[in-house]
Coordinates of C-alpha atoms in Angstrom, one line a residue:
Chain V
X11 CA 19.0 24.5 -61.1
X12 CA 16.4 25.9 -58.7
X13 CA 16.9 29.0 -56.8
X14 CA 17.3 28.6 -53.0
X15 CA 15.0 30.9 -51.2
X16 CA 16.2 32.1 -47.9
X17 CA 13.4 31.5 -45.4
X18 CA 14.4 32.8 -42.0
X19 CA 12.7 31.3 -39.0
X20 CA 10.1 33.8 -37.7
X21 CA 11.5 35.7 -34.7
X22 CA 10.0 35.6 -31.3
X23 CA 7.8 38.6 -31.8
X24 CA 6.1 36.8 -34.7
X25 CA 5.9 33.4 -33.1
X26 CA 4.4 34.8 -29.9
X27 CA 1.5 36.0 -32.2
X28 CA 0.1 38.7 -29.9
X29 CA 2.3 41.7 -31.1
X30 CA 1.3 40.8 -34.7
X31 CA -2.4 40.7 -33.7
X32 CA -1.9 44.1 -32.2
X33 CA -0.3 45.4 -35.4
X34 CA -3.1 44.0 -37.4
X35 CA -5.8 45.5 -35.2
X36 CA -4.0 48.9 -35.5
X37 CA -4.0 48.6 -39.3
X38 CA -7.6 47.7 -39.4
X39 CA -8.6 50.4 -37.0
X40 CA -6.7 52.9 -39.0
X41 CA -8.7 52.1 -42.1
X42 CA -11.9 52.1 -40.0
X43 CA -11.4 55.6 -38.6
X44 CA -9.9 57.1 -41.8
X45 CA -13.0 55.9 -43.7
X46 CA -15.3 57.0 -40.9
X47 CA -13.9 60.5 -41.1
X48 CA -14.2 60.3 -44.9
X49 CA -10.6 61.1 -45.5
X50 CA -10.3 59.6 -48.9
X51 CA -13.8 58.9 -50.1
X52 CA -14.9 55.6 -51.7
X53 CA -14.2 54.3 -55.1
X54 CA -17.4 52.3 -55.2
X55 CA -19.8 53.1 -58.0
X56 CA -23.5 52.9 -57.1
X57 CA -24.2 50.8 -60.2
X58 CA -27.8 51.1 -61.3
X59 CA -28.0 54.8 -60.6
X60 CA -24.4 55.7 -61.5
X61 CA -22.7 54.2 -64.6
X62 CA -19.3 54.7 -66.1
X63 CA -18.6 54.7 -69.8
X64 CA -17.1 51.6 -71.3
X65 CA -13.7 51.9 -73.0
X66 CA -13.8 52.6 -76.7
X67 CA -12.4 49.1 -77.4
X68 CA -15.1 47.5 -75.4
X69 CA -16.8 44.6 -77.2
X70 CA -20.5 44.6 -76.4
X71 CA -23.6 43.8 -78.4
X72 CA -23.1 42.9 -82.1
X73 CA -24.4 45.2 -84.9
X74 CA -24.6 45.0 -88.6
X75 CA -23.5 48.1 -90.6
X76 CA -25.5 49.8 -93.3
X77 CA -24.7 50.8 -96.9
X78 CA -25.5 54.3 -98.1
X79 CA -29.0 53.1 -99.2
X80 CA -29.6 51.5 -95.8
X81 CA -29.3 47.8 -96.9
X82 CA -27.0 45.5 -95.1
X83 CA -23.3 45.6 -95.9
X84 CA -22.9 41.9 -95.3
X85 CA -22.3 39.8 -98.5
X86 CA -22.8 36.5 -96.8
X87 CA -19.3 35.3 -97.4
X88 CA -19.3 33.2 -94.2
X89 CA -15.8 34.3 -93.1
X90 CA -17.1 35.4 -89.7
X91 CA -19.0 32.2 -89.0
X92 CA -15.9 30.3 -90.1
X93 CA -13.7 32.3 -87.8
X94 CA -16.0 32.1 -84.9
X95 CA -14.5 29.8 -82.2
X96 CA -17.8 29.5 -80.4
X97 CA -19.8 28.7 -83.5
X98 CA -22.5 31.2 -82.7
X99 CA -23.2 32.8 -86.1
X100 CA -25.6 31.2 -88.5
X101 CA -26.0 32.8 -91.9
X102 CA -28.3 31.8 -94.8
X103 CA -27.2 33.4 -98.1
X104 CA -29.7 34.5 -100.7
X105 CA -30.1 36.6 -103.9
X106 CA -29.9 40.4 -103.9
X107 CA -30.9 43.1 -106.2
X108 CA -27.6 44.9 -105.8
X109 CA -25.5 44.1 -108.9
X110 CA -22.2 45.0 -107.2
X111 CA -22.3 42.0 -104.9
X112 CA -23.1 38.4 -105.4
X113 CA -25.0 37.5 -102.2
X114 CA -26.7 39.0 -99.2
X115 CA -27.8 37.3 -96.0
X116 CA -31.5 36.2 -95.8
X117 CA -30.9 35.2 -92.2
X118 CA -28.2 36.4 -90.0
X119 CA -28.5 35.1 -86.4
X120 CA -26.2 35.4 -83.4
X121 CA -26.7 33.1 -80.5
X122 CA -25.5 35.2 -77.5
X123 CA -25.6 32.1 -75.2
X124 CA -22.7 30.7 -77.3
X125 CA -20.9 34.0 -78.1
X126 CA -17.7 34.7 -76.1
X127 CA -17.3 38.2 -77.4
X128 CA -13.8 37.5 -78.7
X129 CA -14.2 39.8 -81.7
X130 CA -12.8 37.4 -84.3
X131 CA -15.8 37.9 -86.5
X132 CA -15.1 41.6 -86.6
X133 CA -11.5 40.9 -87.6
X134 CA -12.5 38.4 -90.2
X135 CA -15.1 40.6 -91.9
X136 CA -13.8 42.0 -95.3
X137 CA -16.7 44.4 -95.6
X138 CA -16.8 46.1 -92.2
X139 CA -20.3 44.6 -91.8
X140 CA -20.2 43.1 -88.4
X141 CA -19.0 45.0 -85.4
X142 CA -19.1 44.7 -81.6
X143 CA -18.6 48.4 -80.9
X144 CA -22.2 49.2 -80.0
X145 CA -21.0 50.2 -76.5
X146 CA -24.0 48.4 -75.0
X147 CA -23.6 45.7 -72.4
X148 CA -25.4 42.4 -73.2
X149 CA -28.4 42.3 -71.0
X150 CA -29.6 38.9 -69.6
X151 CA -32.9 37.5 -70.8
X152 CA -35.4 35.1 -69.4
X153 CA -35.7 32.7 -72.3
X154 CA -33.2 31.2 -74.7
X155 CA -35.2 32.6 -77.6
X156 CA -34.6 36.1 -76.3
X157 CA -30.8 35.5 -76.5
X158 CA -30.9 35.0 -80.2
X159 CA -30.3 38.3 -82.2
X160 CA -31.8 38.2 -85.7
X161 CA -30.8 40.4 -88.7
X162 CA -33.3 43.2 -88.0
X163 CA -32.2 43.4 -84.4
X164 CA -28.5 43.6 -85.5
X165 CA -29.3 46.2 -88.2
X166 CA -31.3 48.4 -85.8
X167 CA -28.1 48.9 -83.8
X168 CA -26.0 49.5 -87.0
X169 CA -25.1 52.7 -88.7
X170 CA -23.4 53.9 -91.9
X171 CA -19.8 52.8 -92.4
X172 CA -17.3 55.0 -94.2
X173 CA -15.0 52.2 -95.3
X174 CA -15.0 51.6 -99.1
X175 CA -16.5 48.3 -100.1
X176 CA -14.5 46.2 -102.6
X177 CA -11.5 48.5 -102.5
X178 CA -10.7 51.2 -105.2
X179 CA -11.1 48.7 -108.1
X180 CA -13.0 50.1 -111.1
Chain Q
X29 CA -42.3 38.6 -2.8
X30 CA -45.0 41.2 -3.6
X31 CA -46.5 42.3 -6.8
X32 CA -44.4 45.5 -7.2
X33 CA -41.3 43.4 -7.0
X34 CA -42.6 40.9 -9.6
X35 CA -43.6 43.7 -12.0
X36 CA -40.3 45.5 -11.5
X37 CA -38.4 42.3 -12.2
X38 CA -40.4 41.7 -15.4
X39 CA -39.8 45.2 -16.5
X40 CA -36.1 44.8 -15.9
X41 CA -36.1 41.5 -17.9
X42 CA -37.8 43.1 -20.8
X43 CA -35.6 46.2 -20.7
X44 CA -32.3 44.3 -20.3
X45 CA -32.8 41.0 -22.2
X46 CA -35.1 42.1 -25.0
X47 CA -34.5 45.8 -25.5
X48 CA -30.8 46.1 -24.7
X49 CA -29.4 42.6 -25.6
X50 CA -31.6 41.7 -28.6
X51 CA -31.6 45.2 -30.2
X52 CA -27.8 45.5 -29.7
X53 CA -27.5 42.0 -31.2
X54 CA -29.7 43.0 -34.1
X55 CA -27.7 46.2 -34.7
X56 CA -24.5 44.1 -34.5
X57 CA -25.6 42.1 -37.5
X58 CA -25.7 45.4 -39.4
X59 CA -22.5 46.6 -37.6
X60 CA -20.5 43.6 -38.6
X61 CA -21.3 44.0 -42.3
X62 CA -20.9 47.7 -42.2
X63 CA -17.6 47.5 -40.2
X64 CA -16.2 44.9 -42.4
X65 CA -17.0 47.1 -45.4
X66 CA -15.5 50.2 -43.8
X67 CA -12.3 48.5 -42.8
X68 CA -12.0 47.2 -46.4
X69 CA -12.6 50.6 -48.0
X70 CA -16.1 49.6 -49.2
X71 CA -19.5 51.2 -48.5
X72 CA -21.4 48.2 -47.2
X73 CA -25.1 47.7 -46.7
X74 CA -27.0 50.9 -47.7
X75 CA -29.9 49.9 -49.8
X76 CA -32.8 48.6 -47.6
X77 CA -35.2 51.5 -47.0
X78 CA -38.5 52.2 -45.3
X79 CA -40.3 55.0 -47.3
X80 CA -36.9 56.1 -48.6
X81 CA -35.2 56.3 -45.3
X82 CA -32.1 54.1 -45.3
X83 CA -30.4 55.5 -42.2
X84 CA -26.9 54.3 -43.3
X85 CA -28.3 50.8 -43.9
X86 CA -29.8 50.4 -40.4
X87 CA -33.0 49.1 -42.0
X88 CA -31.1 45.9 -43.1
X89 CA -31.7 44.0 -39.8
X90 CA -35.5 44.6 -40.3
X91 CA -35.3 43.4 -43.9
X92 CA -33.3 40.4 -42.8
X93 CA -35.8 39.5 -40.2
X94 CA -38.7 39.8 -42.7
X95 CA -36.8 37.6 -45.1
X96 CA -36.0 35.0 -42.4
X97 CA -39.6 34.8 -41.3
X98 CA -41.0 34.4 -44.8
X99 CA -38.6 31.7 -46.0
X100 CA -39.4 28.1 -46.2
X101 CA -38.9 26.3 -42.9
X102 CA -37.1 23.2 -44.1
X103 CA -36.6 20.0 -42.0
X104 CA -34.5 17.4 -43.6
X105 CA -35.8 13.8 -44.0
X106 CA -34.7 11.6 -41.1
X107 CA -34.0 14.5 -38.8
X108 CA -35.1 14.3 -35.2
X109 CA -37.8 16.9 -35.5
X110 CA -38.1 17.6 -31.8
X111 CA -34.3 18.2 -31.2
X112 CA -34.1 20.0 -34.6
X113 CA -36.6 22.5 -33.4
X114 CA -35.2 22.7 -30.0
X115 CA -31.5 23.4 -30.9
X116 CA -31.9 27.0 -32.0
X117 CA -33.8 27.9 -28.9
X118 CA -31.2 26.2 -26.7
X119 CA -28.6 28.3 -28.5
X120 CA -30.6 31.5 -28.0
X121 CA -31.7 31.3 -24.4
X122 CA -28.4 30.9 -22.4
X123 CA -26.9 34.2 -23.7
X124 CA -30.1 36.0 -22.7
X125 CA -30.3 34.4 -19.3
X126 CA -26.7 35.4 -18.5
X127 CA -27.9 39.0 -18.4
X128 CA -29.8 38.2 -15.2
X129 CA -26.7 38.8 -13.0
X130 CA -25.0 41.6 -14.9
X131 CA -25.2 44.9 -13.0
X132 CA -26.0 47.8 -15.3
X133 CA -25.7 50.4 -12.6
X134 CA -25.0 50.9 -8.9
X135 CA -27.2 49.1 -6.4
X136 CA -29.7 46.2 -6.7
X137 CA -32.1 48.3 -8.8
X138 CA -30.0 47.9 -12.0
X139 CA -29.6 44.1 -11.9
X140 CA -32.4 41.5 -12.5
X141 CA -31.1 39.1 -9.9
X142 CA -28.2 40.3 -7.6
X143 CA -26.9 36.8 -7.0
X144 CA -23.9 36.3 -4.7
X145 CA -22.7 33.5 -7.0
X146 CA -22.8 35.8 -10.1
X147 CA -19.9 34.6 -12.1
X148 CA -20.5 30.9 -11.3
X149 CA -24.1 31.4 -12.5
X150 CA -22.8 32.8 -15.7
X151 CA -20.5 29.8 -16.3
X152 CA -23.3 27.4 -15.4
X153 CA -25.6 28.9 -17.9
X154 CA -22.9 29.6 -20.5
X155 CA -22.0 26.0 -20.4
X156 CA -25.4 25.1 -21.7
X157 CA -24.7 27.0 -24.9
X158 CA -22.9 23.9 -26.2
X159 CA -26.2 22.0 -26.4
X160 CA -27.6 24.3 -29.1
X161 CA -24.6 23.7 -31.4
X162 CA -24.2 20.0 -30.6
X163 CA -27.9 19.0 -30.9
X164 CA -28.4 21.2 -33.9
X165 CA -25.7 19.3 -35.9
X166 CA -26.6 15.9 -34.4
X167 CA -30.4 16.0 -35.0
X168 CA -30.2 17.2 -38.6
X169 CA -29.1 13.7 -40.0
X170 CA -26.2 15.1 -42.0
X171 CA -22.6 13.8 -41.6
X172 CA -21.1 17.3 -42.3
X173 CA -23.3 18.9 -39.7
X174 CA -22.5 16.1 -37.2
X175 CA -18.8 16.7 -37.8
X176 CA -19.3 20.5 -37.3
X177 CA -21.1 19.9 -34.1
X178 CA -18.3 17.6 -32.9
X179 CA -15.9 20.4 -33.6
X180 CA -18.1 22.9 -31.8
X181 CA -18.5 20.6 -28.7
X182 CA -14.7 19.9 -28.5
X183 CA -13.8 23.5 -29.0
X184 CA -16.3 25.0 -26.5
X185 CA -15.4 22.4 -23.8
X186 CA -11.7 23.1 -24.2
X187 CA -11.9 26.8 -24.0
X188 CA -14.4 26.9 -21.2
X189 CA -11.8 25.5 -18.9
X190 CA -9.3 28.3 -19.4
X191 CA -12.1 30.8 -19.6
X192 CA -13.1 29.9 -16.1
X193 CA -9.6 29.7 -14.7
X194 CA -8.7 33.2 -16.1
X195 CA -11.2 34.7 -13.7
X196 CA -9.8 33.1 -10.6
X197 CA -7.2 35.8 -10.3
X198 CA -10.0 38.4 -10.2
X199 CA -11.8 36.4 -7.5
X200 CA -8.7 36.3 -5.4
X201 CA -8.0 40.0 -5.7
X202 CA -11.5 41.1 -4.9
X203 CA -12.4 38.2 -2.7
X204 CA -15.9 37.6 -4.1
X205 CA -17.7 36.1 -7.1
X206 CA -20.6 38.4 -6.9
X207 CA -20.5 40.7 -10.0
X208 CA -21.9 43.7 -8.1
X209 CA -19.2 43.4 -5.4
X210 CA -16.5 42.9 -8.0
X211 CA -17.6 46.2 -9.6
X212 CA -17.6 47.9 -6.2
X213 CA -14.1 46.6 -5.6
X214 CA -12.9 48.1 -8.8
X215 CA -13.8 51.5 -7.5
X216 CA -10.8 51.4 -5.2
X217 CA -7.7 53.4 -6.2
X218 CA -4.2 51.9 -6.5
X219 CA -1.5 54.2 -5.0
X220 CA -4.2 56.8 -4.6
X221 CA -4.7 57.6 -8.3
X222 CA -5.0 54.5 -10.5
X223 CA -8.5 53.0 -10.6
X224 CA -8.2 49.3 -9.6
X225 CA -9.9 48.0 -12.7
X226 CA -9.5 44.3 -13.6
X227 CA -7.4 45.1 -16.7
X228 CA -5.0 47.1 -14.5
X229 CA -4.5 44.3 -11.9
X230 CA -4.9 41.3 -14.2
X231 CA -3.8 42.3 -17.8
X232 CA -2.8 38.8 -18.7
X233 CA -6.1 37.4 -17.6
X234 CA -7.9 40.0 -19.8
X235 CA -6.1 38.9 -23.0
X236 CA -6.6 35.2 -22.2
X237 CA -10.2 35.8 -21.3
X238 CA -11.0 37.6 -24.5
X239 CA -9.2 34.9 -26.5
X240 CA -11.0 32.1 -24.7
X241 CA -14.4 33.7 -24.9
X242 CA -14.1 34.5 -28.6
X243 CA -13.3 30.8 -29.1
X244 CA -16.2 30.0 -26.9
X245 CA -18.4 32.1 -29.2
X246 CA -17.3 30.3 -32.3
X247 CA -16.3 33.4 -34.2
X248 CA -13.4 34.0 -36.5
X249 CA -10.5 33.3 -35.9
X250 CA -12.1 30.3 -34.2
X251 CA -15.1 29.8 -36.4
X252 CA -14.3 26.2 -37.3
X253 CA -17.6 24.8 -36.0
X254 CA -19.3 26.9 -38.7
X255 CA -16.7 27.3 -41.5
X256 CA -19.5 28.3 -43.8
X257 CA -17.3 28.7 -46.8
X258 CA -15.7 25.3 -47.1
X259 CA -15.8 22.8 -44.2
X260 CA -19.5 23.4 -43.3
X261 CA -20.8 23.4 -39.8
X262 CA -23.5 22.4 -37.4
X263 CA -26.1 24.8 -38.8
X264 CA -25.8 23.3 -42.3
X265 CA -29.4 22.0 -42.6
X266 CA -31.0 25.0 -41.0
X267 CA -33.0 27.6 -42.9
X268 CA -35.3 30.5 -42.3
X269 CA -35.7 31.8 -38.8
X270 CA -34.1 28.8 -37.2
X271 CA -30.8 29.7 -38.9
X272 CA -31.3 33.3 -38.0
X273 CA -31.7 32.3 -34.4
X274 CA -28.4 30.6 -34.4
X275 CA -26.9 33.6 -36.0
X276 CA -28.6 36.1 -33.6
X277 CA -27.5 34.0 -30.6
X278 CA -23.9 34.5 -31.8
X279 CA -24.4 38.2 -31.9
X280 CA -26.1 38.3 -28.5
X281 CA -23.2 36.3 -27.2
X282 CA -20.9 39.1 -28.4
X283 CA -22.9 41.4 -26.2
X284 CA -22.6 38.9 -23.3
X285 CA -18.8 38.7 -23.7
X286 CA -18.6 42.5 -23.9
X287 CA -20.8 42.9 -20.8
X288 CA -18.8 40.3 -18.9
X289 CA -15.5 41.9 -19.9
X290 CA -16.7 45.3 -19.1
X291 CA -17.9 44.2 -15.7
X292 CA -14.9 42.1 -14.7
X293 CA -12.1 44.1 -16.3
X294 CA -13.3 47.6 -17.1
X295 CA -14.9 48.5 -13.9
X296 CA -18.6 47.9 -14.8
X297 CA -20.6 51.0 -14.3
X298 CA -17.6 52.8 -12.6
X299 CA -16.6 56.2 -13.9
X300 CA -13.0 56.7 -12.7
X301 CA -12.7 58.9 -9.6
X302 CA -16.4 59.6 -9.6
X303 CA -18.6 58.2 -6.8
X304 CA -17.0 54.7 -6.4
X305 CA -19.6 53.5 -4.0
X306 CA -22.5 54.3 -6.4
X307 CA -24.5 56.2 -3.7
X308 CA -24.8 59.6 -5.3
X309 CA -27.9 59.1 -7.3
X310 CA -29.4 61.5 -9.8
X311 CA -27.5 62.4 -12.9
X312 CA -24.3 60.6 -11.7
X313 CA -26.2 57.3 -11.7
X314 CA -27.5 58.0 -15.3
X315 CA -23.9 58.7 -16.3
X316 CA -22.7 55.5 -14.7
X317 CA -25.3 53.4 -16.6
X318 CA -24.3 55.2 -19.8
X319 CA -20.7 54.5 -19.0
X320 CA -21.5 50.8 -18.7
X321 CA -23.4 50.8 -22.0
X322 CA -20.5 52.7 -23.6
X323 CA -18.0 50.1 -22.4
X324 CA -20.1 47.3 -23.7
X325 CA -20.4 49.0 -27.1
X326 CA -16.7 49.6 -27.2
X327 CA -15.9 46.0 -26.4
X328 CA -18.3 44.8 -29.1
X329 CA -16.4 47.0 -31.5
X330 CA -13.1 45.5 -30.4
X331 CA -14.5 42.0 -31.0
X332 CA -15.7 42.9 -34.5
X333 CA -12.2 44.4 -35.3
X334 CA -10.5 41.2 -34.1
X335 CA -12.9 39.2 -36.2
X336 CA -12.0 41.2 -39.4
X337 CA -8.3 41.2 -38.6
X338 CA -7.4 37.6 -38.1
X339 CA -7.6 34.7 -40.5
X340 CA -9.0 31.4 -39.3
X341 CA -6.9 28.9 -37.4
X342 CA -6.4 25.3 -38.5
X343 CA -8.3 23.0 -36.1
X344 CA -5.2 21.4 -34.6
X345 CA -3.9 24.9 -34.0
X346 CA -7.2 25.8 -32.2
X347 CA -6.8 22.7 -29.9
X348 CA -3.1 23.4 -29.3
X349 CA -3.7 27.0 -28.4
X350 CA -6.5 26.0 -26.0
X351 CA -4.7 23.2 -24.2
X352 CA -1.0 23.9 -24.6
X353 CA -0.9 27.7 -24.2
X354 CA -4.1 29.2 -22.8
X355 CA -4.6 26.6 -20.0
X356 CA -0.9 26.7 -18.7
X357 CA -0.8 30.4 -19.0
X358 CA -4.0 30.9 -17.0
X359 CA -2.7 28.4 -14.3
X360 CA 0.5 30.4 -14.2
X361 CA -1.5 33.6 -13.9
X362 CA -3.3 32.2 -10.9
X363 CA 0.0 31.1 -9.2
X364 CA 1.6 34.5 -9.9
X365 CA -1.4 36.3 -8.5
X366 CA -1.4 34.2 -5.4
X367 CA 2.3 34.8 -4.8
X368 CA 1.9 38.6 -5.3
X369 CA -1.1 38.6 -3.0
X370 CA 0.8 36.6 -0.3
X371 CA 3.8 38.9 -0.4
X372 CA 1.7 42.1 -0.1

């Protein structure tokens, strides 16, 4: 059962149009003079010169976190690339000297042209290795190649993570 | 016809047509963007600068000009090249020619050609403005542009009728069609204190005239001939300076409408209660010219405010407004004026 909306016929003042034109012009002129006299000031941000901080939860450029010895925390488990709805993470796993983990990525590449910055990789990662909290906005590039971020690029934005890898076992 | 007269006339043409009308038109391209920003609580154009001087964005018309001149001048395949090149000029020239009969101050020194048939001359020349829009759309070999020019032609012809009829009341009251004499007539006082301006004796005609002339000028809320955002218009195939000419002609036409409305309805160069015959000379004459320019600028501002207040009409609404409301109302206005004049 739909709801019947009461739509009254517009009265003579509205149908004759001119009084409403006058009201509209009054409203517009009010804004004009208020802004001319700088009553409120503008909310516009003069972007390239003046920037505001992004919110702490802002998902910007990806980064790969470091271990205490500076190597990559990623263990090449492929959970992020599996979770990725845009299919933008490509990982090649390889051997590592670290005896605590089985694998480490030889190649870790993110295609920013495919990435939708949803943060599912962040959520899927069991090692707190990939994060999107760099706080940097993704800048456009001129070639497709420049839109691919490799392991070194991602690590250069990374930092130490305080989370314990592998839990408290042992 | 001696040499001094020729030189003086040339000087007046340069001063009025090119300095006053063109520069005010160019400033209006900035004014429109700035005003639209200010009424919408934005800042508007403020970036273009010469050596770091932005002057509130007043350098933008210059930047636009440079951009328009350096862009590719594109002519579509199958276009009638002669008419295609001709149309922007046909759009630009009539609004400038109209200034020939507008009195900027008292006496024949402040008008290029003090014609006795002033207003009729304005209508004759203003009617040619249709050709620019119509030929522009027709010659560019594009169906959308052709449809736009058809809309332009239909709209401008419809509104020109009531635009002309609106002024008949003014002619009847002041008994002349010469703009200079109409301005002199508006120096009289009603009941000894009220200036007999056109807007006082013909308020209905003023509203109808502004409506009809804004429709004539193809600006929002009557901008269907252009409709740049969705239905496309007659200037669809134009680029670079030719497009800019179409646009500039629109802004010069704003100045024309403002000058006509100031002359016919706001007492032209008259300052109320000061020197109604315009014979004082000296600083009073300077003040009277300044008063006229001030009225023109104010009426330009009013037109911009209207443009940023009202949404666009549907095309059938435009036609209905023109033929079913404006035309009968202007005829009624003539009859009412005649009855009142006969009774007095």
